[in-house]
Amino acid sequence: MQPSLLDGRVPARPLPSSPALLGTEVLRLDQVTKLFPGVRALYQVSFDLKRGEVHAVCGENGAGKSTLMKIVSGQYQPDGGSITYNGKIRRFANAREAERAGIAIIHQELNLIPHLSVAENIFLAREPTRGWFIDRAALRRNAQACLDRLGVDISPDALVKTLSVAQCQMVEIAKALSLNTEILIMDEPTSSLTEAETALLFQVIHDLKRNGVAVVYISHRLDEMAAIVDRVTVLRDGRYVSTQEFAATSVDDIVSRMVGRALDEKFPERTSVPTEETLLTVDNLNRAGVFQNVSFTLKRGEILGFSGLMGAGRTQVARAIFGADPLDSGSIHLGETQLSIKSPRDAIAHGIAYLSEDRKSHGLAVKMSVVQNLTLANMDAVSDRFGFIDFKAEAAAARTYIEMLSIRTPSAHQIAKLLSGGNQQKIVIGKWLFRQSRVLFFDEPTRGIDVGAKFAIYQLLDRLAAQGIGVVLISSELPEILGLTDRVAVFHEGRLQTVLTTRDTNQEEIMHYASGYNRPLAIGVAAQ
Amino acid sequence: MTDLSSPKAPADHLSAQELADHKARVMNDKKKDLIQKFAALASLLLLIVVFSATSDAFFSVSNGMTIGLQVTSIAYLGIAATCVIITGGIDLSVGSVLALSGVVAALAVKAGVPIPLGMLAGILVGGFCGFLNGVCVTQLKLPPFIATLGMMLVARGVALQITGARAVSGLGEAFGELGNGALFRVVRIGSDGFPDVIFPGIPYPVIIMVVLALGVSIMLSRTTLGRHIYAVGSNTEAARLSGVNVNRVTLFTYVLSGTCAGLTGCVLMSRLVTAQPNEGVMYELDAIASAVIGGTSLIGGVGSISGTVIGAFVIGILRNGLNMNGVSAFTQQIIIGLVILLTVWIDQLRNRR
């Protein structure tokens, strides 16, 4: 038995760490069905989980992964089927009840309170008390014990708002462990982590496994699953497809099960070549403390990649060109005309658009309908000179883009908040297509989006370039950069290191520049 | 057009039983939605029925006119407050601004300015106060609550200062025309020599209310400006990145609010033919309450003028009906407070689903 880490103040149920228990069933879902107005989110899905395993749940957006997990964690109640937990049939009325029973979920959007300390967050609403007062010493000690067990170097006194995303995730895990969690559900845990942070997370997950915790792992990043996943269950359109040992399958196999067809290519063939006509010229852009001396050109019909590590300034450069952030100095030319961009309005008026990586807080008016979001950036096209909206023209425009981008929505008047992430992203893209933009900055357009929808977005980028639009693709995924772009600009700590021709480079060379080295690699990449 | 859809098998069909269950569920949800959407309207009708039963004088043309007049000031302020609240803001200054506007109009008329010009001056002062609110919110980046709280004190202080805290009276009969006059009023001199009112006419304040409600409602639902107001309230950053001039849109709502407060001030003072620097205390709360009862969300992004007008009538009819039933002013406050809590709670239930 592992020694109790909570020095007896917080009642600790012994962790199910006995080797005899490892591999025994902890949770079983039988024929679970969940209906929503207009959608059948899950239909007779079965799922089982063993102690000490990492069980991945895969599926495209809308396949029912989140719904399944919300049922397991008590946020939703199933309309049919049963849940057996620790040998008993259970029905959790809410998330709190499931949490008490030992099922914790860590959401993609982390749920910590920024202004409280790490310790206060871990023991939120369960603070150790002495009389009427919080026992601060015990709080701190208990929190430290939780963090030590994870082997992470985070001070329990640090305010959460000062932590990185990866650190916040560790705090969430620490919180889950302090609850004596038997089942830990992780939704897209690595989507905003660097590789080093991901490695640390995987180390922690390994330790959890050894202690008999069952981990449900939801991710779109199939390639990194090999490191930790034991079994994988695939869902498609709310139905159960298969459960396999991860070792007995392959990423390609999983993908084809997810989409219901074999996916021969991850990236579409480029159908166009960039013209020689320079569309956008950026010269010596500076913003103190953020980026320095950034210069590049973008040709008509070109896809230019922005590569670099997190915090290299790629997003900031794009936002500054778009007028969303101020610029200290530098010039921007569109064709021959020098632009003076003071706000996004100016940029949009010149046909420059920026699709934020954070579509929920920066891209979408979530309480407004699909059609209202689609036309928001181009109201002039659907209204007369007095500002009266032509609802027929607006509906027609919306229909066009809903069809073109195959946005899955019950109606054009559906509230954007209620759609899946991939569909929301398509709405944002549709908005800028309707604006007839000439230069489009895509900031991580495929983050958190399933494989099928990703491919559709890749195809779309290619079509846009073929129409003579200049596309800038900001992406942290090197295969995406290599598979789609014509040239790639590599950033490191606010500097544009170099612009490489994609055809003549490789992952290693890009990473080399992204890590801050200026000299070309000695190995003969130029010869390729 | 390019087809970018990914080939995907259509979802297979639901079983008949499932389909029926599902349909029933959807119908049920729709019904619920409808019922709750009209909760405010239903409670309004309920109030009318109850008060008609408890008081003989309630359901009459003349009392209807009285209610109409009483409701107008709440409605003017509520309509403008709706726009401000949809953007995610709040305007606490309207009660003070209406007093300032009213006394400015009265002082101008006293000083010999023609009545229409004097009133226009009053309305412009209101608009200017709103403009200052808007500047504080959009340029100085003050929270709307603070900016308009400041204006609430400043405007009231100025109104008291320029009048010496005394009512401005002796404004002449014509000053009362806007507040007391009516369109299509038919009066005949009876056989006894006294005038006989055959049709009381439609009071000017009521006409202004209808015009204002229709105008703002059309602005919100049918123009780009209205769409932008909702967009700012729904997600300010997304609106800005979509090219919406967030500052101008926000500024507009505060100017509208101030202007409507100015109008309310002129109408109110005209009705009394006296300008009181202490008029309109707590009116901002009635305005906000009418918007909220009508389904406007204080978080922003949601709201409608029809709802607000219903909300204004709920408050007006409650006051009038309770008066007629001899309920004390103190008890009235308690009841109106509870009604606000109840309607907002129902609205929350609807949104939680």
Coordinates of N, CA, C and O in Angstrom, one line a residue, chain A residues 31-81:
Chain A
Q31 N -25.1 -0.3 -23.4 CA -26.2 0.1 -24.3 C -26.7 1.5 -23.9 O -27.9 1.8 -23.9
V32 N -25.8 2.4 -23.7 CA -26.2 3.8 -23.2 C -26.6 4.6 -24.4 O -26.0 4.6 -25.5
T33 N -27.8 5.3 -24.2 CA -28.4 6.1 -25.3 C -28.6 7.5 -24.7 O -29.0 7.6 -23.5
K34 N -28.4 8.5 -25.5 CA -28.7 9.9 -25.0 C -29.2 10.7 -26.2 O -28.6 10.7 -27.2
L35 N -30.4 11.3 -25.9 CA -31.1 12.0 -27.0 C -31.1 13.5 -26.6 O -31.3 13.9 -25.5
F36 N -30.9 14.4 -27.6 CA -31.0 15.8 -27.4 C -32.1 16.3 -28.4 O -32.3 15.6 -29.4
P37 N -32.7 17.4 -28.2 CA -33.6 17.9 -29.2 C -33.0 18.0 -30.6 O -32.0 18.7 -30.7
G38 N -33.5 17.2 -31.5 CA -33.0 17.2 -32.9 C -31.8 16.4 -33.1 O -31.4 16.2 -34.3
V39 N -31.2 15.9 -32.1 CA -29.9 15.1 -32.3 C -30.0 13.8 -31.4 O -30.4 13.9 -30.3
R40 N -29.5 12.7 -32.0 CA -29.3 11.5 -31.2 C -27.8 11.5 -30.9 O -27.0 11.1 -31.8
A41 N -27.4 11.9 -29.7 CA -26.0 12.1 -29.5 C -25.3 10.7 -29.3 O -24.1 10.6 -29.7
L42 N -26.0 9.8 -28.6 CA -25.4 8.5 -28.4 C -26.5 7.5 -28.6 O -27.6 7.7 -28.2
Y43 N -26.1 6.3 -29.2 CA -27.1 5.3 -29.4 C -26.5 3.9 -29.1 O -25.6 3.4 -29.8
Q44 N -27.0 3.4 -28.0 CA -26.6 2.0 -27.5 C -25.1 1.8 -27.6 O -24.6 0.9 -28.2
V45 N -24.4 2.7 -26.9 CA -22.9 2.6 -26.8 C -22.5 1.9 -25.6 O -23.0 2.1 -24.5
S46 N -21.6 0.9 -25.7 CA -21.1 0.2 -24.6 C -19.6 0.5 -24.4 O -18.9 0.8 -25.4
F47 N -19.1 0.5 -23.2 CA -17.8 0.9 -22.9 C -17.3 0.3 -21.6 O -18.2 0.3 -20.7
D48 N -16.1 -0.2 -21.5 CA -15.7 -0.7 -20.2 C -14.3 -0.2 -19.9 O -13.5 0.2 -20.8
L49 N -14.0 -0.1 -18.7 CA -12.7 0.5 -18.2 C -12.1 -0.3 -17.1 O -12.8 -0.8 -16.2
K50 N -10.8 -0.6 -17.2 CA -10.1 -1.4 -16.2 C -9.2 -0.5 -15.4 O -8.7 0.5 -15.8
R51 N -9.0 -1.0 -14.1 CA -8.1 -0.3 -13.2 C -6.7 -0.3 -13.8 O -6.2 -1.4 -14.3
G52 N -6.0 0.8 -13.8 CA -4.6 0.9 -14.3 C -4.5 0.9 -15.8 O -3.4 0.6 -16.2
E53 N -5.5 1.2 -16.5 CA -5.3 1.3 -18.0 C -5.6 2.7 -18.4 O -6.3 3.5 -17.8
V54 N -5.0 3.1 -19.6 CA -5.3 4.3 -20.2 C -6.1 3.9 -21.4 O -5.7 3.2 -22.3
H55 N -7.4 4.4 -21.4 CA -8.3 3.9 -22.5 C -8.6 5.2 -23.3 O -9.3 6.1 -22.8
A56 N -8.2 5.2 -24.5 CA -8.5 6.3 -25.4 C -9.9 6.2 -26.0 O -10.3 5.1 -26.4
V57 N -10.6 7.3 -26.1 CA -11.9 7.3 -26.9 C -11.7 8.3 -28.1 O -11.3 9.4 -27.9
C58 N -11.8 7.7 -29.2 CA -11.6 8.5 -30.5 C -12.9 8.6 -31.3 O -13.7 7.7 -31.2
G59 N -12.9 9.6 -32.0 CA -14.1 9.9 -32.9 C -14.0 11.3 -33.4 O -13.3 12.1 -32.9
E60 N -14.7 11.5 -34.5 CA -14.7 12.9 -35.1 C -15.5 13.8 -34.2 O -16.2 13.3 -33.3
N61 N -15.4 15.1 -34.4 CA -16.3 16.0 -33.7 C -17.7 15.5 -33.9 O -18.1 15.3 -35.0
G62 N -18.5 15.5 -32.9 CA -19.9 15.1 -33.0 C -20.1 13.6 -33.0 O -21.2 13.1 -33.1
A63 N -19.0 12.9 -32.8 CA -19.2 11.4 -32.7 C -19.8 10.9 -31.4 O -20.3 9.8 -31.3
G64 N -19.7 11.8 -30.4 CA -20.4 11.5 -29.1 C -19.4 11.3 -28.0 O -19.8 10.9 -26.9
K65 N -18.1 11.6 -28.2 CA -17.1 11.4 -27.1 C -17.4 12.2 -25.9 O -17.5 11.7 -24.8
S66 N -17.7 13.5 -26.2 CA -17.9 14.4 -25.0 C -19.2 14.0 -24.3 O -19.3 14.0 -23.1
T67 N -20.2 13.6 -25.1 CA -21.5 13.2 -24.4 C -21.3 12.0 -23.6 O -21.7 11.9 -22.4
L68 N -20.5 11.0 -24.1 CA -20.2 9.8 -23.3 C -19.5 10.1 -22.0 O -19.9 9.6 -21.0
M69 N -18.6 11.0 -22.1 CA -17.8 11.4 -20.9 C -18.6 12.1 -19.9 O -18.5 12.0 -18.7
K70 N -19.5 13.0 -20.5 CA -20.4 13.7 -19.5 C -21.4 12.8 -18.8 O -21.8 13.1 -17.7
I71 N -21.7 11.7 -19.5 CA -22.6 10.7 -18.8 C -21.8 10.0 -17.7 O -22.2 9.8 -16.6
V72 N -20.5 9.6 -18.1 CA -19.7 8.9 -17.1 C -19.5 9.8 -15.9 O -19.6 9.4 -14.7
S73 N -19.3 11.1 -16.1 CA -18.9 12.0 -15.0 C -20.2 12.7 -14.4 O -20.1 13.6 -13.6
G74 N -21.4 12.2 -14.8 CA -22.6 12.6 -14.1 C -23.2 13.9 -14.5 O -24.2 14.3 -14.0
Q75 N -22.6 14.6 -15.6 CA -23.2 15.8 -16.0 C -24.4 15.6 -16.8 O -25.3 16.4 -16.8
Y76 N -24.5 14.5 -17.5 CA -25.7 14.1 -18.2 C -26.2 12.8 -17.6 O -25.5 12.0 -17.1
Q77 N -27.5 12.6 -17.7 CA -28.1 11.3 -17.3 C -28.6 10.6 -18.6 O -29.2 11.2 -19.5
P78 N -28.2 9.3 -18.7 CA -28.6 8.6 -20.0 C -30.1 8.4 -20.1 O -30.8 8.3 -19.1
D79 N -30.5 8.4 -21.4 CA -32.0 8.1 -21.6 C -32.2 6.6 -21.7 O -33.4 6.2 -21.8
G80 N -31.1 5.8 -21.8 CA -31.3 4.4 -21.9 C -30.0 3.7 -21.6 O -28.9 4.3 -21.6
G81 N -30.0 2.5 -21.1 CA -28.8 1.8 -20.8 C -28.4 1.9 -19.3 O -29.1 2.6 -18.6

